[in-house]
Amino acid sequence: MKKLSNEFYEQTDVVSVARQLIGKIVATHFDGVLTSGRIVETEAYVAFTDRASHAFAGKRTARNEHMYATGGTAYVYICYGMHQMLNVVTNANDIPDAVLIRAIEPLEGIEKMLERTGKKTSDSTLTKGPGNVGKAMGIFKKHSGLHLSEATMYIMDDEQFHLDPQQITASARIGIDSAGEDASLPYRFFLKGSKYVSGKTR
DNA sequence: CCGGGGATTATCT
DNA sequence: GATAATCCCCGGC
């Protein structure tokens, strides 16, 4: 397995990157413990024009500063005062495109994920939904700004994992009702049949 | 199985 | 002071 290249992250179509990230492996290596999982659900947030994005109309604050960093940077923010949400920044410097990682299928370090989440058994809720992904992987706002080619947090291409494009479904994004018309854009992607996908699975 | 509401606090107005 | 790219539990079918 190989880490994704800067060229991958710097692609100019964030919606396409969101689709391509399905099936990739995200990993963290914090405090000497490796945890990883396969990405099964993503959402694209498009720079400048997307009312659902924190960077709509070029809004730039201390919170979303890392959205403006170069492709491959992690943008982590806190939602509802308690959930750590992991995003992959794409495109060039100063273009705030980002992909939210909404769900993964846990692979390595499941014991550590159970410890972090306080769950007793590994069921589909362990890494279903963006808040749970951050919690299980040990990701916090302090990790925002790290580049996903670092030793501690990265995304890899699993060449052994072949998926048919037909296995990926597109739908409207979740939890962004206040985004008006943009709420219905088909910018959410998920792996058909995965029990780890949050929300509607069709 | 499904819908409603509370939790909890960083962030922005 | 209001809001939020969510989650969990509970009660009612």
Short mmCIF file of N, CA, C and O in Angstrom, two decimals, chain A residues 27-154:
data_model
loop_
_atom_site.label_atom_id
_atom_site.label_comp_id
_atom_site.label_asym_id
_atom_site.label_seq_id
_atom_site.Cartn_x
_atom_site.Cartn_y
_atom_site.Cartn_z
N ALA A 27 -5.41 6.18 8.15
CA ALA A 27 -4.72 5.63 9.32
C ALA A 27 -4.19 6.74 10.21
O ALA A 27 -3.83 7.82 9.73
N THR A 28 -4.17 6.47 11.52
CA THR A 28 -3.49 7.36 12.46
C THR A 28 -2.51 6.52 13.27
O THR A 28 -2.76 5.34 13.53
N HIS A 29 -1.40 7.13 13.63
CA HIS A 29 -0.37 6.44 14.41
C HIS A 29 0.03 7.37 15.55
O HIS A 29 1.04 8.04 15.50
N PHE A 30 -0.86 7.41 16.55
CA PHE A 30 -0.65 8.30 17.68
C PHE A 30 -0.20 7.48 18.89
O PHE A 30 -0.72 6.38 19.13
N ASP A 31 0.72 8.02 19.68
CA ASP A 31 1.18 7.34 20.89
C ASP A 31 1.60 5.90 20.63
O ASP A 31 1.34 5.01 21.43
N GLY A 32 2.21 5.66 19.47
CA GLY A 32 2.73 4.33 19.18
C GLY A 32 1.69 3.29 18.80
O GLY A 32 2.01 2.12 18.66
N VAL A 33 0.43 3.72 18.66
CA VAL A 33 -0.62 2.76 18.30
C VAL A 33 -1.19 3.09 16.93
O VAL A 33 -1.58 4.23 16.66
N LEU A 34 -1.24 2.07 16.06
CA LEU A 34 -1.78 2.25 14.72
C LEU A 34 -3.26 1.89 14.69
O LEU A 34 -3.66 0.83 15.17
N THR A 35 -4.06 2.80 14.15
CA THR A 35 -5.47 2.46 13.90
C THR A 35 -5.76 2.84 12.46
O THR A 35 -5.26 3.85 11.95
N SER A 36 -6.56 2.02 11.79
CA SER A 36 -6.86 2.31 10.40
C SER A 36 -8.24 1.79 10.00
O SER A 36 -8.83 0.96 10.71
N GLY A 37 -8.73 2.30 8.89
CA GLY A 37 -10.02 1.84 8.40
C GLY A 37 -10.21 2.21 6.94
O GLY A 37 -9.55 3.13 6.44
N ARG A 38 -11.11 1.50 6.29
CA ARG A 38 -11.40 1.79 4.89
C ARG A 38 -12.52 2.83 4.80
O ARG A 38 -13.55 2.69 5.46
N ILE A 39 -12.30 3.85 3.99
CA ILE A 39 -13.30 4.90 3.83
C ILE A 39 -14.50 4.37 3.06
O ILE A 39 -14.35 3.83 1.96
N VAL A 40 -15.69 4.49 3.65
CA VAL A 40 -16.89 3.99 2.98
C VAL A 40 -17.93 5.09 2.73
O VAL A 40 -18.94 4.84 2.09
N GLU A 41 -17.69 6.30 3.24
CA GLU A 41 -18.65 7.39 3.03
C GLU A 41 -17.93 8.74 3.10
O GLU A 41 -17.15 8.98 4.02
N THR A 42 -18.20 9.60 2.11
CA THR A 42 -17.56 10.92 2.06
C THR A 42 -18.58 11.97 1.61
O THR A 42 -19.64 11.63 1.08
N GLU A 43 -18.22 13.23 1.80
CA GLU A 43 -19.01 14.34 1.26
C GLU A 43 -18.07 15.42 0.77
O GLU A 43 -17.10 15.76 1.46
N ALA A 44 -18.38 15.99 -0.40
CA ALA A 44 -17.56 17.08 -0.94
C ALA A 44 -18.15 18.42 -0.54
O ALA A 44 -19.36 18.60 -0.51
N TYR A 45 -17.27 19.37 -0.22
CA TYR A 45 -17.66 20.76 0.05
C TYR A 45 -16.87 21.64 -0.89
O TYR A 45 -15.64 21.67 -0.85
N VAL A 46 -17.58 22.34 -1.75
CA VAL A 46 -16.95 23.05 -2.86
C VAL A 46 -16.61 24.49 -2.49
O VAL A 46 -17.43 25.21 -1.90
N ALA A 47 -15.41 24.91 -2.86
CA ALA A 47 -14.93 26.26 -2.53
C ALA A 47 -15.83 27.35 -3.08
O ALA A 47 -16.35 27.25 -4.20
N PHE A 48 -16.02 28.39 -2.28
CA PHE A 48 -16.65 29.66 -2.65
C PHE A 48 -18.15 29.62 -2.94
O PHE A 48 -18.89 30.46 -2.44
N THR A 49 -18.63 28.66 -3.74
CA THR A 49 -20.02 28.71 -4.20
C THR A 49 -20.99 27.88 -3.35
O THR A 49 -22.19 28.00 -3.50
N ASP A 50 -20.46 27.03 -2.48
CA ASP A 50 -21.27 26.04 -1.77
C ASP A 50 -21.74 26.59 -0.42
O ASP A 50 -20.95 26.80 0.49
N ARG A 51 -23.06 26.81 -0.31
CA ARG A 51 -23.61 27.39 0.92
C ARG A 51 -23.42 26.48 2.13
O ARG A 51 -23.55 26.93 3.27
N ALA A 52 -23.16 25.20 1.90
CA ALA A 52 -22.99 24.26 3.01
C ALA A 52 -21.56 24.28 3.56
O ALA A 52 -21.28 23.71 4.60
N SER A 53 -20.68 24.94 2.84
CA SER A 53 -19.26 24.94 3.24
C SER A 53 -18.96 26.04 4.26
O SER A 53 -19.54 27.12 4.22
N HIS A 54 -18.03 25.74 5.15
CA HIS A 54 -17.58 26.75 6.12
C HIS A 54 -16.89 27.90 5.40
O HIS A 54 -16.71 28.96 5.98
N ALA A 55 -16.47 27.66 4.16
CA ALA A 55 -15.73 28.68 3.41
C ALA A 55 -16.59 29.29 2.30
O ALA A 55 -16.07 29.83 1.33
N PHE A 56 -17.91 29.21 2.47
CA PHE A 56 -18.82 29.80 1.47
C PHE A 56 -18.49 31.28 1.26
O PHE A 56 -18.27 32.00 2.23
N ALA A 57 -18.44 31.67 -0.02
CA ALA A 57 -18.19 33.07 -0.38
C ALA A 57 -16.81 33.56 0.11
O ALA A 57 -16.62 34.75 0.32
N GLY A 58 -15.92 32.61 0.32
CA GLY A 58 -14.56 33.00 0.70
C GLY A 58 -14.40 33.34 2.17
O GLY A 58 -13.38 33.91 2.57
N LYS A 59 -15.39 32.95 2.99
CA LYS A 59 -15.29 33.20 4.42
C LYS A 59 -14.02 32.55 4.97
O LYS A 59 -13.71 31.40 4.67
N ARG A 60 -13.29 33.31 5.74
CA ARG A 60 -12.01 32.81 6.26
C ARG A 60 -11.83 33.28 7.70
O ARG A 60 -11.76 34.47 7.97
N THR A 61 -11.80 32.32 8.62
CA THR A 61 -11.68 32.65 10.05
C THR A 61 -10.61 31.75 10.67
O THR A 61 -10.03 30.90 10.01
N ALA A 62 -10.39 31.94 11.97
CA ALA A 62 -9.40 31.10 12.66
C ALA A 62 -9.79 29.64 12.57
O ALA A 62 -8.94 28.77 12.39
N ARG A 63 -11.10 29.36 12.66
CA ARG A 63 -11.54 27.96 12.62
C ARG A 63 -11.22 27.28 11.29
O ARG A 63 -10.69 26.18 11.26
N ASN A 64 -11.59 27.91 10.17
CA ASN A 64 -11.47 27.23 8.88
C ASN A 64 -10.19 27.56 8.12
O ASN A 64 -10.06 27.22 6.94
N GLU A 65 -9.25 28.19 8.77
CA GLU A 65 -8.01 28.60 8.11
C GLU A 65 -7.36 27.47 7.31
O GLU A 65 -6.88 27.67 6.20
N HIS A 66 -7.38 26.24 7.87
CA HIS A 66 -6.69 25.14 7.18
C HIS A 66 -7.38 24.69 5.90
O HIS A 66 -6.79 23.98 5.09
N MET A 67 -8.63 25.12 5.69
CA MET A 67 -9.29 24.80 4.42
C MET A 67 -8.56 25.48 3.26
O MET A 67 -8.66 25.05 2.11
N TYR A 68 -7.86 26.56 3.58
CA TYR A 68 -7.15 27.32 2.54
C TYR A 68 -5.73 26.81 2.30
O TYR A 68 -5.00 27.35 1.48
N ALA A 69 -5.35 25.78 3.05
CA ALA A 69 -4.00 25.22 2.89
C ALA A 69 -3.94 24.36 1.63
O ALA A 69 -4.93 24.17 0.93
N THR A 70 -2.77 23.85 1.35
CA THR A 70 -2.56 23.06 0.13
C THR A 70 -3.29 21.71 0.20
O THR A 70 -3.60 21.22 1.28
N GLY A 71 -3.58 21.14 -0.98
CA GLY A 71 -4.24 19.84 -1.04
C GLY A 71 -3.50 18.79 -0.24
O GLY A 71 -2.27 18.74 -0.28
N GLY A 72 -4.25 17.95 0.51
CA GLY A 72 -3.62 16.92 1.32
C GLY A 72 -3.52 17.31 2.78
O GLY A 72 -3.14 16.50 3.62
N THR A 73 -3.90 18.54 3.10
CA THR A 73 -3.90 18.99 4.49
C THR A 73 -5.18 18.49 5.17
O THR A 73 -6.22 18.41 4.55
N ALA A 74 -5.07 18.15 6.46
CA ALA A 74 -6.25 17.75 7.22
C ALA A 74 -6.89 19.00 7.82
O ALA A 74 -6.20 19.88 8.32
N TYR A 75 -8.23 19.08 7.73
CA TYR A 75 -8.97 20.16 8.39
C TYR A 75 -9.88 19.48 9.41
O TYR A 75 -10.76 18.70 9.04
N VAL A 76 -9.62 19.72 10.68
CA VAL A 76 -10.42 19.12 11.75
C VAL A 76 -11.12 20.24 12.50
O VAL A 76 -10.49 21.22 12.89
N TYR A 77 -12.43 20.10 12.68
CA TYR A 77 -13.15 21.13 13.43
C TYR A 77 -14.12 20.45 14.38
O TYR A 77 -14.42 19.26 14.25
N ILE A 78 -14.59 21.21 15.35
CA ILE A 78 -15.49 20.66 16.37
C ILE A 78 -16.93 21.03 16.03
O ILE A 78 -17.23 22.19 15.76
N CYS A 79 -17.78 20.04 16.03
CA CYS A 79 -19.19 20.24 15.70
C CYS A 79 -20.05 19.96 16.93
O CYS A 79 -19.78 19.01 17.66
N TYR A 80 -21.07 20.76 17.15
CA TYR A 80 -21.97 20.60 18.30
C TYR A 80 -21.18 20.54 19.60
O TYR A 80 -21.57 19.82 20.52
N GLY A 81 -20.07 21.25 19.65
CA GLY A 81 -19.30 21.36 20.87
C GLY A 81 -18.60 20.11 21.36
O GLY A 81 -17.99 20.12 22.42
N MET A 82 -18.67 19.00 20.57
CA MET A 82 -18.08 17.76 21.08
C MET A 82 -17.54 16.79 20.04
O MET A 82 -16.77 15.89 20.39
N HIS A 83 -17.95 16.92 18.80
CA HIS A 83 -17.53 15.95 17.78
C HIS A 83 -16.37 16.49 16.95
O HIS A 83 -16.43 17.62 16.47
N GLN A 84 -15.35 15.67 16.77
CA GLN A 84 -14.18 16.07 15.98
C GLN A 84 -14.38 15.55 14.56
O GLN A 84 -14.43 14.35 14.33
N MET A 85 -14.48 16.47 13.60
CA MET A 85 -14.79 16.10 12.22
C MET A 85 -13.55 16.20 11.33
O MET A 85 -12.95 17.27 11.22
N LEU A 86 -13.21 15.08 10.69
CA LEU A 86 -12.03 15.04 9.82
C LEU A 86 -12.38 15.33 8.36
O LEU A 86 -13.24 14.67 7.78
N ASN A 87 -11.69 16.31 7.81
CA ASN A 87 -11.84 16.64 6.39
C ASN A 87 -10.49 16.56 5.70
O ASN A 87 -9.46 16.86 6.29
N VAL A 88 -10.53 16.22 4.41
CA VAL A 88 -9.33 16.22 3.58
C VAL A 88 -9.41 17.45 2.67
O VAL A 88 -10.34 17.57 1.88
N VAL A 89 -8.46 18.36 2.83
CA VAL A 89 -8.43 19.54 1.97
C VAL A 89 -7.90 19.12 0.60
O VAL A 89 -6.96 18.32 0.52
N THR A 90 -8.53 19.62 -0.46
CA THR A 90 -8.04 19.31 -1.80
C THR A 90 -7.78 20.59 -2.57
O THR A 90 -7.99 21.69 -2.07
N ASN A 91 -7.28 20.40 -3.82
CA ASN A 91 -7.00 21.52 -4.72
C ASN A 91 -5.79 22.35 -4.27
O ASN A 91 -5.07 21.94 -3.37
N ALA A 92 -5.60 23.48 -4.90
CA ALA A 92 -4.40 24.28 -4.65
C ALA A 92 -4.54 25.16 -3.41
O ALA A 92 -5.64 25.35 -2.88
N ASN A 93 -3.42 25.66 -2.97
CA ASN A 93 -3.37 26.62 -1.89
C ASN A 93 -4.36 27.75 -2.16
O ASN A 93 -4.53 28.18 -3.30
N ASP A 94 -5.08 28.20 -1.10
CA ASP A 94 -6.04 29.30 -1.19
C ASP A 94 -7.35 28.96 -1.88
O ASP A 94 -8.21 29.84 -2.03
N ILE A 95 -7.54 27.70 -2.28
CA ILE A 95 -8.85 27.26 -2.78
C ILE A 95 -9.42 26.27 -1.76
O ILE A 95 -8.95 25.14 -1.66
N PRO A 96 -10.42 26.70 -0.99
CA PRO A 96 -10.89 25.90 0.16
C PRO A 96 -11.85 24.76 -0.19
O PRO A 96 -12.96 24.69 0.34
N ASP A 97 -11.45 23.84 -1.05
CA ASP A 97 -12.21 22.62 -1.31
C ASP A 97 -11.89 21.63 -0.20
O ASP A 97 -10.74 21.55 0.24
N ALA A 98 -12.89 20.84 0.22
CA ALA A 98 -12.62 19.84 1.26
C ALA A 98 -13.59 18.67 1.15
O ALA A 98 -14.70 18.81 0.65
N VAL A 99 -13.12 17.51 1.64
CA VAL A 99 -13.93 16.30 1.65
C VAL A 99 -14.08 15.83 3.09
O VAL A 99 -13.07 15.59 3.78
N LEU A 100 -15.32 15.71 3.56
CA LEU A 100 -15.58 15.21 4.91
C LEU A 100 -15.57 13.68 4.88
O LEU A 100 -16.23 13.07 4.04
N ILE A 101 -14.81 13.08 5.80
CA ILE A 101 -14.81 11.62 5.93
C ILE A 101 -15.95 11.25 6.87
O ILE A 101 -15.86 11.48 8.08
N ARG A 102 -17.02 10.69 6.35
CA ARG A 102 -18.22 10.45 7.16
C ARG A 102 -18.27 9.08 7.82
O ARG A 102 -18.99 8.89 8.82
N ALA A 103 -17.57 8.09 7.24
CA ALA A 103 -17.63 6.75 7.84
C ALA A 103 -16.50 5.89 7.29
O ALA A 103 -16.09 6.05 6.15
N ILE A 104 -15.99 5.00 8.16
CA ILE A 104 -14.96 4.05 7.73
C ILE A 104 -15.33 2.67 8.26
O ILE A 104 -16.13 2.54 9.20
N GLU A 105 -14.73 1.65 7.62
CA GLU A 105 -14.85 0.28 8.11
C GLU A 105 -13.57 0.01 8.87
O GLU A 105 -12.48 0.05 8.29
N PRO A 106 -13.62 -0.24 10.19
CA PRO A 106 -12.39 -0.40 10.97
C PRO A 106 -11.59 -1.61 10.51
O PRO A 106 -12.15 -2.66 10.20
N LEU A 107 -10.26 -1.46 10.46
CA LEU A 107 -9.41 -2.56 10.03
C LEU A 107 -8.39 -2.90 11.11
O LEU A 107 -8.44 -3.96 11.71
N GLU A 108 -7.47 -1.97 11.40
CA GLU A 108 -6.43 -2.24 12.39
C GLU A 108 -6.65 -1.42 13.66
O GLU A 108 -7.19 -0.32 13.60
N GLY A 109 -6.23 -1.97 14.79
CA GLY A 109 -6.30 -1.25 16.06
C GLY A 109 -7.70 -1.14 16.63
O GLY A 109 -8.04 -0.18 17.31
N ILE A 110 -8.52 -2.16 16.39
CA ILE A 110 -9.91 -2.12 16.87
C ILE A 110 -9.97 -2.06 18.40
O ILE A 110 -10.82 -1.36 18.96
N GLU A 111 -9.03 -2.75 19.07
CA GLU A 111 -9.01 -2.68 20.54
C GLU A 111 -8.84 -1.24 21.01
O GLU A 111 -9.50 -0.79 21.94
N LYS A 112 -7.94 -0.52 20.33
CA LYS A 112 -7.69 0.88 20.71
C LYS A 112 -8.92 1.74 20.42
O LYS A 112 -9.27 2.64 21.18
N MET A 113 -9.62 1.44 19.32
CA MET A 113 -10.83 2.19 19.00
C MET A 113 -11.91 1.97 20.05
O MET A 113 -12.60 2.91 20.45
N LEU A 114 -12.01 0.75 20.55
CA LEU A 114 -12.99 0.45 21.60
C LEU A 114 -12.65 1.24 22.86
O LEU A 114 -13.53 1.79 23.52
N GLU A 115 -11.34 1.30 23.16
CA GLU A 115 -10.89 2.04 24.34
C GLU A 115 -11.24 3.52 24.20
O GLU A 115 -11.76 4.14 25.12
N ARG A 116 -10.95 4.10 23.02
CA ARG A 116 -11.20 5.52 22.81
C ARG A 116 -12.68 5.88 22.86
O ARG A 116 -13.07 6.95 23.32
N THR A 117 -13.51 5.00 22.34
CA THR A 117 -14.94 5.30 22.24
C THR A 117 -15.71 4.85 23.48
O THR A 117 -16.86 5.24 23.66
N GLY A 118 -15.08 4.00 24.30
CA GLY A 118 -15.78 3.51 25.48
C GLY A 118 -16.81 2.45 25.15
O GLY A 118 -17.66 2.12 25.98
N LYS A 119 -16.74 1.91 23.94
CA LYS A 119 -17.69 0.86 23.55
C LYS A 119 -17.15 -0.50 23.97
O LYS A 119 -15.94 -0.69 24.12
N LYS A 120 -18.04 -1.44 24.17
CA LYS A 120 -17.63 -2.77 24.65
C LYS A 120 -17.37 -3.75 23.51
O LYS A 120 -16.50 -4.60 23.59
N THR A 121 -18.15 -3.62 22.44
CA THR A 121 -17.97 -4.53 21.32
C THR A 121 -17.88 -3.75 20.01
O THR A 121 -18.37 -2.64 19.91
N SER A 122 -17.24 -4.38 19.03
CA SER A 122 -17.06 -3.74 17.74
C SER A 122 -18.26 -4.01 16.85
O SER A 122 -18.34 -5.02 16.18
N ASP A 123 -19.23 -3.10 16.86
CA ASP A 123 -20.36 -3.23 15.95
C ASP A 123 -20.30 -2.07 14.95
O ASP A 123 -19.32 -1.32 14.94
N SER A 124 -21.31 -1.92 14.13
CA SER A 124 -21.24 -0.93 13.06
C SER A 124 -21.20 0.51 13.57
O SER A 124 -20.78 1.41 12.87
N THR A 125 -21.59 0.74 14.83
CA THR A 125 -21.59 2.11 15.34
C THR A 125 -20.19 2.60 15.71
O THR A 125 -20.00 3.78 15.96
N LEU A 126 -19.22 1.69 15.73
CA LEU A 126 -17.86 2.08 16.15
C LEU A 126 -17.31 3.22 15.30
O LEU A 126 -16.72 4.16 15.82
N THR A 127 -17.51 3.15 13.99
CA THR A 127 -16.94 4.17 13.08
C THR A 127 -17.97 4.66 12.07
O THR A 127 -17.62 5.10 10.99
N LYS A 128 -19.25 4.61 12.44
CA LYS A 128 -20.32 5.10 11.57
C LYS A 128 -20.63 6.55 11.91
O LYS A 128 -20.98 6.87 13.04
N GLY A 129 -20.49 7.44 10.93
CA GLY A 129 -20.75 8.87 11.19
C GLY A 129 -19.45 9.60 11.49
O GLY A 129 -18.55 9.04 12.11
N PRO A 130 -19.35 10.86 11.05
CA PRO A 130 -18.09 11.61 11.18
C PRO A 130 -17.61 11.81 12.61
O PRO A 130 -16.40 11.76 12.88
N GLY A 131 -18.53 11.99 13.55
CA GLY A 131 -18.13 12.16 14.94
C GLY A 131 -17.47 10.89 15.47
O GLY A 131 -16.47 10.94 16.18
N ASN A 132 -18.02 9.76 15.11
CA ASN A 132 -17.47 8.49 15.56
C ASN A 132 -16.13 8.17 14.90
O ASN A 132 -15.27 7.56 15.53
N VAL A 133 -15.96 8.57 13.66
CA VAL A 133 -14.68 8.35 12.98
C VAL A 133 -13.58 9.07 13.74
O VAL A 133 -12.54 8.50 14.07
N GLY A 134 -13.80 10.34 14.06
CA GLY A 134 -12.80 11.13 14.77
C GLY A 134 -12.48 10.53 16.13
O GLY A 134 -11.32 10.44 16.52
N LYS A 135 -13.51 10.09 16.82
CA LYS A 135 -13.34 9.55 18.16
C LYS A 135 -12.54 8.24 18.12
O LYS A 135 -11.57 8.06 18.86
N ALA A 136 -12.92 7.34 17.23
CA ALA A 136 -12.26 6.03 17.15
C ALA A 136 -10.80 6.15 16.70
O ALA A 136 -9.93 5.39 17.15
N MET A 137 -10.55 7.12 15.83
CA MET A 137 -9.19 7.27 15.30
C MET A 137 -8.32 8.16 16.19
O MET A 137 -7.13 8.35 15.91
N GLY A 138 -8.89 8.73 17.23
CA GLY A 138 -8.11 9.58 18.14
C GLY A 138 -7.77 10.93 17.57
O GLY A 138 -6.76 11.55 17.93
N ILE A 139 -8.62 11.41 16.66
CA ILE A 139 -8.36 12.69 15.98
C ILE A 139 -9.01 13.85 16.73
O ILE A 139 -10.17 13.76 17.14
N PHE A 140 -8.23 14.93 16.91
CA PHE A 140 -8.72 16.12 17.59
C PHE A 140 -8.36 17.36 16.78
O PHE A 140 -7.55 17.30 15.86
N LYS A 141 -8.98 18.47 17.19
CA LYS A 141 -8.74 19.73 16.50
C LYS A 141 -7.24 20.07 16.43
O LYS A 141 -6.78 20.69 15.47
N LYS A 142 -6.49 19.63 17.42
CA LYS A 142 -5.05 19.94 17.42
C LYS A 142 -4.33 19.30 16.23
O LYS A 142 -3.22 19.71 15.89
N HIS A 143 -4.97 18.31 15.60
CA HIS A 143 -4.35 17.68 14.43
C HIS A 143 -4.68 18.41 13.13
O HIS A 143 -4.18 18.04 12.06
N SER A 144 -5.54 19.41 13.22
CA SER A 144 -5.87 20.18 12.03
C SER A 144 -4.61 20.87 11.52
O SER A 144 -3.83 21.41 12.29
N GLY A 145 -4.40 20.81 10.20
CA GLY A 145 -3.22 21.44 9.62
C GLY A 145 -2.11 20.46 9.30
O GLY A 145 -1.19 20.78 8.56
N LEU A 146 -2.20 19.25 9.88
CA LEU A 146 -1.21 18.22 9.53
C LEU A 146 -1.41 17.85 8.06
O LEU A 146 -2.54 17.86 7.57
N HIS A 147 -0.35 17.50 7.38
CA HIS A 147 -0.49 17.03 5.99
C HIS A 147 -0.65 15.51 6.02
O HIS A 147 0.01 14.84 6.81
N LEU A 148 -1.54 15.00 5.18
CA LEU A 148 -1.86 13.57 5.22
C LEU A 148 -0.80 12.68 4.56
O LEU A 148 -1.10 11.59 4.09
N SER A 149 0.42 13.17 4.57
CA SER A 149 1.54 12.34 4.12
C SER A 149 2.49 12.16 5.30
O SER A 149 3.55 11.57 5.16
N GLU A 150 2.09 12.66 6.46
CA GLU A 150 2.93 12.57 7.65
C GLU A 150 2.93 11.14 8.18
O GLU A 150 2.11 10.31 7.78
N ALA A 151 3.83 10.88 9.14
CA ALA A 151 3.93 9.54 9.71
C ALA A 151 2.78 9.25 10.68
O ALA A 151 2.43 8.11 10.92
N THR A 152 2.17 10.32 11.23
CA THR A 152 1.16 10.11 12.27
C THR A 152 -0.28 10.06 11.75
O THR A 152 -1.16 9.55 12.43
N MET A 153 -0.51 10.59 10.56
CA MET A 153 -1.88 10.58 10.03
C MET A 153 -1.79 10.64 8.51
O MET A 153 -1.18 11.55 7.96
N TYR A 154 -2.38 9.65 7.84
CA TYR A 154 -2.22 9.57 6.38
C TYR A 154 -3.32 8.74 5.74
O TYR A 154 -4.08 8.06 6.44
#
